[in-house]
PDB file of N, CA and C in Angstrom:
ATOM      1  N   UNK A   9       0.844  -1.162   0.000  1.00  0.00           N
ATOM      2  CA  UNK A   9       0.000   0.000   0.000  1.00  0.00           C
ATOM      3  C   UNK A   9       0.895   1.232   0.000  1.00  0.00           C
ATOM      4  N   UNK A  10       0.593   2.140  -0.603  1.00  0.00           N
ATOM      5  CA  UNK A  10       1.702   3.406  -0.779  1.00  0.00           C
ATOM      6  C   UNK A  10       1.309   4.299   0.109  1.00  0.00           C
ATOM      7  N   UNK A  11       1.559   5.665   0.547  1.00  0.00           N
ATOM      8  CA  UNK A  11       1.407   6.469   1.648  1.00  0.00           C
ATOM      9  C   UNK A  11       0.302   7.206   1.175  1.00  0.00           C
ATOM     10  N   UNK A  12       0.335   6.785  -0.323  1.00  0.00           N
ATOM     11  CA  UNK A  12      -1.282   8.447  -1.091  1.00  0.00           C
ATOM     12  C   UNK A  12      -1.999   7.416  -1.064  1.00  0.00           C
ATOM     13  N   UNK A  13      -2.457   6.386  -0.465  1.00  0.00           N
ATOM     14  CA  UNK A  13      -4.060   5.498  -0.867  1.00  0.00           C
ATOM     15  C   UNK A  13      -4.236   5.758   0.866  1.00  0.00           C
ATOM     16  N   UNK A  14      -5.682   6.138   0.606  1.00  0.00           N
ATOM     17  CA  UNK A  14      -6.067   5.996   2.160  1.00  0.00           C
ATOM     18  C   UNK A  14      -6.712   4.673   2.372  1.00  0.00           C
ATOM     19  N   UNK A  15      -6.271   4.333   4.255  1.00  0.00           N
ATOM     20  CA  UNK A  15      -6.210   2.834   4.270  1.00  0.00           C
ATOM     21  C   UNK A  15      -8.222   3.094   4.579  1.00  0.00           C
ATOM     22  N   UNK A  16      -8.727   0.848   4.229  1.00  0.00           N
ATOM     23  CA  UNK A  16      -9.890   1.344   4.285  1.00  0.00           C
ATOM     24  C   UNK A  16      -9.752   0.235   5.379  1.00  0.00           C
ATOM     25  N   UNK A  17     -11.256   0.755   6.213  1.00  0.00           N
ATOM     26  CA  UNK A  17     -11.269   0.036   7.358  1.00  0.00           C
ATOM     27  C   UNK A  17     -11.430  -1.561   7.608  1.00  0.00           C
ATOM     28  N   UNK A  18     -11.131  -2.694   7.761  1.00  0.00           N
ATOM     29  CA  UNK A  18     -10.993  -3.973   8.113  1.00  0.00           C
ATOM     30  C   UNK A  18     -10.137  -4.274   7.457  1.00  0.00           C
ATOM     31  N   UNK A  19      -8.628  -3.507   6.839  1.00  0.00           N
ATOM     32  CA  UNK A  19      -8.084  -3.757   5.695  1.00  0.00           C
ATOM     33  C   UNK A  19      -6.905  -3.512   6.585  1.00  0.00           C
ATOM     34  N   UNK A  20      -5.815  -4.278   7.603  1.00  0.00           N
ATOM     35  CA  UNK A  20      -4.727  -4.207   7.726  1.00  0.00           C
ATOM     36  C   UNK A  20      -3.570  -4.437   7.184  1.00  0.00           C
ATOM     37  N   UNK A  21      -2.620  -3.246   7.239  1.00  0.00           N
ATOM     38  CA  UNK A  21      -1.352  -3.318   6.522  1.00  0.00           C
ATOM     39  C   UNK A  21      -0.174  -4.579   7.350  1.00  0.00           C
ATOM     40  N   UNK A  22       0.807  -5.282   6.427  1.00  0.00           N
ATOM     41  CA  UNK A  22       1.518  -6.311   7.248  1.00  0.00           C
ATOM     42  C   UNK A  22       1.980  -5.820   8.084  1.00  0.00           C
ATOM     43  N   UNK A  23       2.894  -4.386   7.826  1.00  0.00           N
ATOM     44  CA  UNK A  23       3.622  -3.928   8.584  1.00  0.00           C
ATOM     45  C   UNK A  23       3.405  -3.441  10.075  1.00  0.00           C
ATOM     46  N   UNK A  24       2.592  -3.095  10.207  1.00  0.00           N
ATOM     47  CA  UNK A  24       1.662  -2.965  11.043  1.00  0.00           C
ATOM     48  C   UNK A  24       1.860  -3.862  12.343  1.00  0.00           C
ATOM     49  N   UNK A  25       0.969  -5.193  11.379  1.00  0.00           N
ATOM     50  CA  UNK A  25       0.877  -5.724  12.043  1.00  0.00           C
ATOM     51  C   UNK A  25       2.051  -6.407  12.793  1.00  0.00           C
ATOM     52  N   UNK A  26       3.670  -6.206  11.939  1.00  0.00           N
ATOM     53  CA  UNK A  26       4.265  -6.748  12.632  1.00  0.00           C
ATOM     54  C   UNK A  26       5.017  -5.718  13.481  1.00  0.00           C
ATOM     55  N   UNK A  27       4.888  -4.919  13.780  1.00  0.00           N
ATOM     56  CA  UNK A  27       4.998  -3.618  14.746  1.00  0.00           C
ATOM     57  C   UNK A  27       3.975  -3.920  15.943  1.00  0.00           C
ATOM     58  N   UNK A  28       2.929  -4.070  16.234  1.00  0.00           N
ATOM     59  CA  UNK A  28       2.508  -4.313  16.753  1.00  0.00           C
ATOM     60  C   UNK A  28       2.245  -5.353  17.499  1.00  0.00           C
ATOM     61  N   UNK A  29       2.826  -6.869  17.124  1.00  0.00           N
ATOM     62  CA  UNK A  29       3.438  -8.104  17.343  1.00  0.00           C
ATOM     63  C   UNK A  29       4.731  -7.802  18.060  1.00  0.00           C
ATOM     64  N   UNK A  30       5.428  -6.944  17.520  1.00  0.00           N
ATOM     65  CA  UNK A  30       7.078  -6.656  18.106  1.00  0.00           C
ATOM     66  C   UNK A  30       7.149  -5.626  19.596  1.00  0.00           C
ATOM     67  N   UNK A  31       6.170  -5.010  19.496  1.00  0.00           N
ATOM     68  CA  UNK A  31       5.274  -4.439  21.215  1.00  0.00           C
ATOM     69  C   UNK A  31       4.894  -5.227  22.103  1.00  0.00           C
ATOM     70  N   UNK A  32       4.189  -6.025  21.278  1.00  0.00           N
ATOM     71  CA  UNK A  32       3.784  -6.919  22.459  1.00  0.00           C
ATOM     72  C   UNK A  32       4.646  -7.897  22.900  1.00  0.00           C
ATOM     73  N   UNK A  33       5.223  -8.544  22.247  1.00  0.00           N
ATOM     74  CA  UNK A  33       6.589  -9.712  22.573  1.00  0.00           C
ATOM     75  C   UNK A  33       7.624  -8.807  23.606  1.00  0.00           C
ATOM     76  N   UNK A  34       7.820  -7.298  23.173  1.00  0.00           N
ATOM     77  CA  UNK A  34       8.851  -6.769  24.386  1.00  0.00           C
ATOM     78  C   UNK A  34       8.120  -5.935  25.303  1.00  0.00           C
ATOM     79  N   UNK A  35       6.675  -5.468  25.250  1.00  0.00           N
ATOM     80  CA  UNK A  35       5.894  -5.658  26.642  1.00  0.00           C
ATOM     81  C   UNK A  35       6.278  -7.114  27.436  1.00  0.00           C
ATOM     82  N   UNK A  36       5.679  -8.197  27.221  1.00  0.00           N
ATOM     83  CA  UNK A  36       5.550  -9.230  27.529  1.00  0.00           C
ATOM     84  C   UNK A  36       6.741  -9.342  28.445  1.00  0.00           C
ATOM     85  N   UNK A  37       7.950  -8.994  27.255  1.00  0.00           N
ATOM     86  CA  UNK A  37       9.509  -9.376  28.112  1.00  0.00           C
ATOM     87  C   UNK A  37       9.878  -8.505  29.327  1.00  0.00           C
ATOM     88  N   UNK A  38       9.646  -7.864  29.929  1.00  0.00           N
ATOM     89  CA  UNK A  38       9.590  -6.544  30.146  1.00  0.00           C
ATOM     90  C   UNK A  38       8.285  -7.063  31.297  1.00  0.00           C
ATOM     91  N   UNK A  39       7.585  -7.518  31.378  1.00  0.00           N
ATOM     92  CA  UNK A  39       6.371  -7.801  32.476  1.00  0.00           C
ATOM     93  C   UNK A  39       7.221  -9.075  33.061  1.00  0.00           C
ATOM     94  N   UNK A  40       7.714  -9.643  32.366  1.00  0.00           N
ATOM     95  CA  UNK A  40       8.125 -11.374  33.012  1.00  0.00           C
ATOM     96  C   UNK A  40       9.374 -11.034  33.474  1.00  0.00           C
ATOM     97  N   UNK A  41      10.546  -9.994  32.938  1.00  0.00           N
ATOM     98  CA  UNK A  41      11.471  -9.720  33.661  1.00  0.00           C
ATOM     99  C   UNK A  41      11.244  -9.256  35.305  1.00  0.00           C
ATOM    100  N   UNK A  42      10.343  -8.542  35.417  1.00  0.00           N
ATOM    101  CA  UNK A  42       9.713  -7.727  36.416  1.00  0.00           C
ATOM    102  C   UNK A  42       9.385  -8.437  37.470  1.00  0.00           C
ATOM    103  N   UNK A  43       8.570  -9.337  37.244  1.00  0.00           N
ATOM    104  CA  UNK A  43       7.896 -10.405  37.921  1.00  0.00           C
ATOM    105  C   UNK A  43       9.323 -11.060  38.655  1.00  0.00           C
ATOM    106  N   UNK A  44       9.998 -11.524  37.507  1.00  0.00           N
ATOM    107  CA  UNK A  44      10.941 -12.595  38.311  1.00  0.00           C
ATOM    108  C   UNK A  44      11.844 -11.480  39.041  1.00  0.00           C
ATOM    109  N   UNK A  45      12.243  -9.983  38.605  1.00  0.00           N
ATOM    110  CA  UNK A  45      13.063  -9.329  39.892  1.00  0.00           C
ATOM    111  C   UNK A  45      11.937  -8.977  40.950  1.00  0.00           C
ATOM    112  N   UNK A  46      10.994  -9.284  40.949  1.00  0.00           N
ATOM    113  CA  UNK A  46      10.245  -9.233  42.389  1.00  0.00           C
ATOM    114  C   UNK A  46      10.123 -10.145  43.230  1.00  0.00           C
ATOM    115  N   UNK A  47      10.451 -11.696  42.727  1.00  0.00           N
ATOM    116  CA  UNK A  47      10.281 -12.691  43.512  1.00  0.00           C
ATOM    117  C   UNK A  47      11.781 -12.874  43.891  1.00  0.00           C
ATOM    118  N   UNK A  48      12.951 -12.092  43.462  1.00  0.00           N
ATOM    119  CA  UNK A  48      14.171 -12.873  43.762  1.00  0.00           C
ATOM    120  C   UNK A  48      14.279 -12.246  45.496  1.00  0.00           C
ATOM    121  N   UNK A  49      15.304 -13.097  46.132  1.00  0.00           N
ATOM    122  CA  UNK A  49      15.556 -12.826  47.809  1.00  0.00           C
ATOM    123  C   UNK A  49      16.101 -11.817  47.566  1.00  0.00           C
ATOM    124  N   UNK A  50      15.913 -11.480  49.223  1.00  0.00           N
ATOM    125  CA  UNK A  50      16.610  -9.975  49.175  1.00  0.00           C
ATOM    126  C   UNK A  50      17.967 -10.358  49.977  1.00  0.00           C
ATOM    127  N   UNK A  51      18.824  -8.795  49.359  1.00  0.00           N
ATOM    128  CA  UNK A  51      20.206  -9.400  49.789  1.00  0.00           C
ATOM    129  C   UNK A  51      20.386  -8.943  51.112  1.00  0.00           C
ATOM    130  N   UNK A  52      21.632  -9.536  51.929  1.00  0.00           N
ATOM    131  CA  UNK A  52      21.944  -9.130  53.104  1.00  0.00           C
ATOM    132  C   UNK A  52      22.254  -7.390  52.800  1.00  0.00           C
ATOM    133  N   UNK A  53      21.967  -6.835  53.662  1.00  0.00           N
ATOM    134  CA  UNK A  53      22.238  -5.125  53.454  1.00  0.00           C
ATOM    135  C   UNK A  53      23.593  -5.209  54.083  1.00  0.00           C
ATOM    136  N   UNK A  54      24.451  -4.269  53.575  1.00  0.00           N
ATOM    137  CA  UNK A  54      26.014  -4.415  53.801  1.00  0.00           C
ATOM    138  C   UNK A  54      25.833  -2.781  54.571  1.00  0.00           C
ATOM    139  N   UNK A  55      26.958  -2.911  55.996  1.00  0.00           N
ATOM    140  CA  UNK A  55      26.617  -1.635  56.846  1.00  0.00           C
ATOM    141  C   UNK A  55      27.964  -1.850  57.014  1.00  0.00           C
ATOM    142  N   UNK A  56      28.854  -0.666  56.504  1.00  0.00           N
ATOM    143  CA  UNK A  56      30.284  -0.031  56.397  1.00  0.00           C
ATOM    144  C   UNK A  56      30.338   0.509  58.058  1.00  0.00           C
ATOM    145  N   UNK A  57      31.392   0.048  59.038  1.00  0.00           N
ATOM    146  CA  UNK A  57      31.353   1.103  60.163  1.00  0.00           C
ATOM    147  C   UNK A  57      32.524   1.388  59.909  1.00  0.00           C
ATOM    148  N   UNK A  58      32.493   2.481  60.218  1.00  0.00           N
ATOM    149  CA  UNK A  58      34.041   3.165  60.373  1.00  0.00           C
ATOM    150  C   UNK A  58      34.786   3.580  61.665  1.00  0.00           C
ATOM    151  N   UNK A  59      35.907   2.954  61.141  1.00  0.00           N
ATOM    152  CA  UNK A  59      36.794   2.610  62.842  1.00  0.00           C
ATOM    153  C   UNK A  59      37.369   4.235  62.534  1.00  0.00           C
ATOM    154  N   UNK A  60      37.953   4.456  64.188  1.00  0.00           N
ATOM    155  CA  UNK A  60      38.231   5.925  64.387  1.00  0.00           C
ATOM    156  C   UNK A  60      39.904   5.650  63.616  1.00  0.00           C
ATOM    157  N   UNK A  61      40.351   6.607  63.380  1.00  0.00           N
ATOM    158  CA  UNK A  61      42.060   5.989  62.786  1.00  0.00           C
ATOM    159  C   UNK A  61      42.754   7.613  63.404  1.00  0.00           C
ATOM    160  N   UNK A  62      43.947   6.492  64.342  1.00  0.00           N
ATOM    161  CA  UNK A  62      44.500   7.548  64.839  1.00  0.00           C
ATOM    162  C   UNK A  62      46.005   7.963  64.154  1.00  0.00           C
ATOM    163  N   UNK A  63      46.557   8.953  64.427  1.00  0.00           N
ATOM    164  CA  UNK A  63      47.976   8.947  64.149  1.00  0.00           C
ATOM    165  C   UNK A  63      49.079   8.638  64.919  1.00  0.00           C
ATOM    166  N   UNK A  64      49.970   7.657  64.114  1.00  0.00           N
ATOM    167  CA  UNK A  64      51.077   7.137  64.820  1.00  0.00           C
ATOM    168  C   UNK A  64      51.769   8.363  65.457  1.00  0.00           C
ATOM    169  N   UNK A  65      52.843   8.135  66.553  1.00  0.00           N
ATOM    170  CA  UNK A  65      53.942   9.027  66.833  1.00  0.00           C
ATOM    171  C   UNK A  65      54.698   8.726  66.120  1.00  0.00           C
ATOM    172  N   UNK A  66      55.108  10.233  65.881  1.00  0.00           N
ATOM    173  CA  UNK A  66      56.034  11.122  64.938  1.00  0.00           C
ATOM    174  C   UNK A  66      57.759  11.061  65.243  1.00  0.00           C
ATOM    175  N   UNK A  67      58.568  10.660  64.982  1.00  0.00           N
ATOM    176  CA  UNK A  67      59.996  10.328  65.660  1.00  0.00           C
ATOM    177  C   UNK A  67      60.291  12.087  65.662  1.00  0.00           C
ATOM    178  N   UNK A  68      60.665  12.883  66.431  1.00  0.00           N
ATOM    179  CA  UNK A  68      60.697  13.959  66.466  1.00  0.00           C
ATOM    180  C   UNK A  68      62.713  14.402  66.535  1.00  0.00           C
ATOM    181  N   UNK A  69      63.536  13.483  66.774  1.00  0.00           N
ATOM    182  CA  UNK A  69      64.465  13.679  66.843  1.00  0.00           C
ATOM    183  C   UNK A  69      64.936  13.110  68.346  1.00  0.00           C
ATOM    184  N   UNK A  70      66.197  13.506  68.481  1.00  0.00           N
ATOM    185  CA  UNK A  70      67.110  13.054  69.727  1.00  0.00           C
ATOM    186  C   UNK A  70      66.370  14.111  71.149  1.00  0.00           C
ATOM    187  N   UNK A  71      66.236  15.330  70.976  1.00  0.00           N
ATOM    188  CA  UNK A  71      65.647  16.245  71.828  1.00  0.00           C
ATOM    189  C   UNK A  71      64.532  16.841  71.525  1.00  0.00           C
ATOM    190  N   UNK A  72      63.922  16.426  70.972  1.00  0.00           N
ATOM    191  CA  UNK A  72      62.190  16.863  70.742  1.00  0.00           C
ATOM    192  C   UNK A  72      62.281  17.309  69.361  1.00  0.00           C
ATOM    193  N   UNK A  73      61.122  18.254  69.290  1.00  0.00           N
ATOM    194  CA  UNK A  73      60.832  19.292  67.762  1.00  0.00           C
ATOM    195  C   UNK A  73      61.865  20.257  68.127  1.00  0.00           C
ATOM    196  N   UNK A  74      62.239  20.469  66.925  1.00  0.00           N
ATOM    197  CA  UNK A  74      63.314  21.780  66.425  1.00  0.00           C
ATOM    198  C   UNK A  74      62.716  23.084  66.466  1.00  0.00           C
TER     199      UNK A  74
END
């Protein structure tokens, strides 16, 4: 069918239809992905503590700081 014929009604184009086949197959994928990341376990939550960090002593020399 060319772009200057107007389409008539009960009269689908292939293309179309396979556009509309190709929506629904990656809806579909796209709902079932979903599904299965909702049923997977949940992970242990990881909790960082942070230790205090001190500074070593400083060798200052034979008689202290200069």
């Amino acid at each position: 069918m060319s772009p200057w014929q107007i389409e008539q009604p009960g009269r689908t184009n292939p293309a179309q239809q396979e556009k509309k086949f190709m929506f629904q197959r990656i809806a579909a994928a796209a709902l079932i992905l979903g599904v299965l990341a909702a049923c997977q376990p949940r992970q242990p939550e990881v909790v960082a503590t942070t230790s205090t960090v001190t500074t070593e002593p400083v060798f200052q020399g034979k008689y202290g700081a200069n």
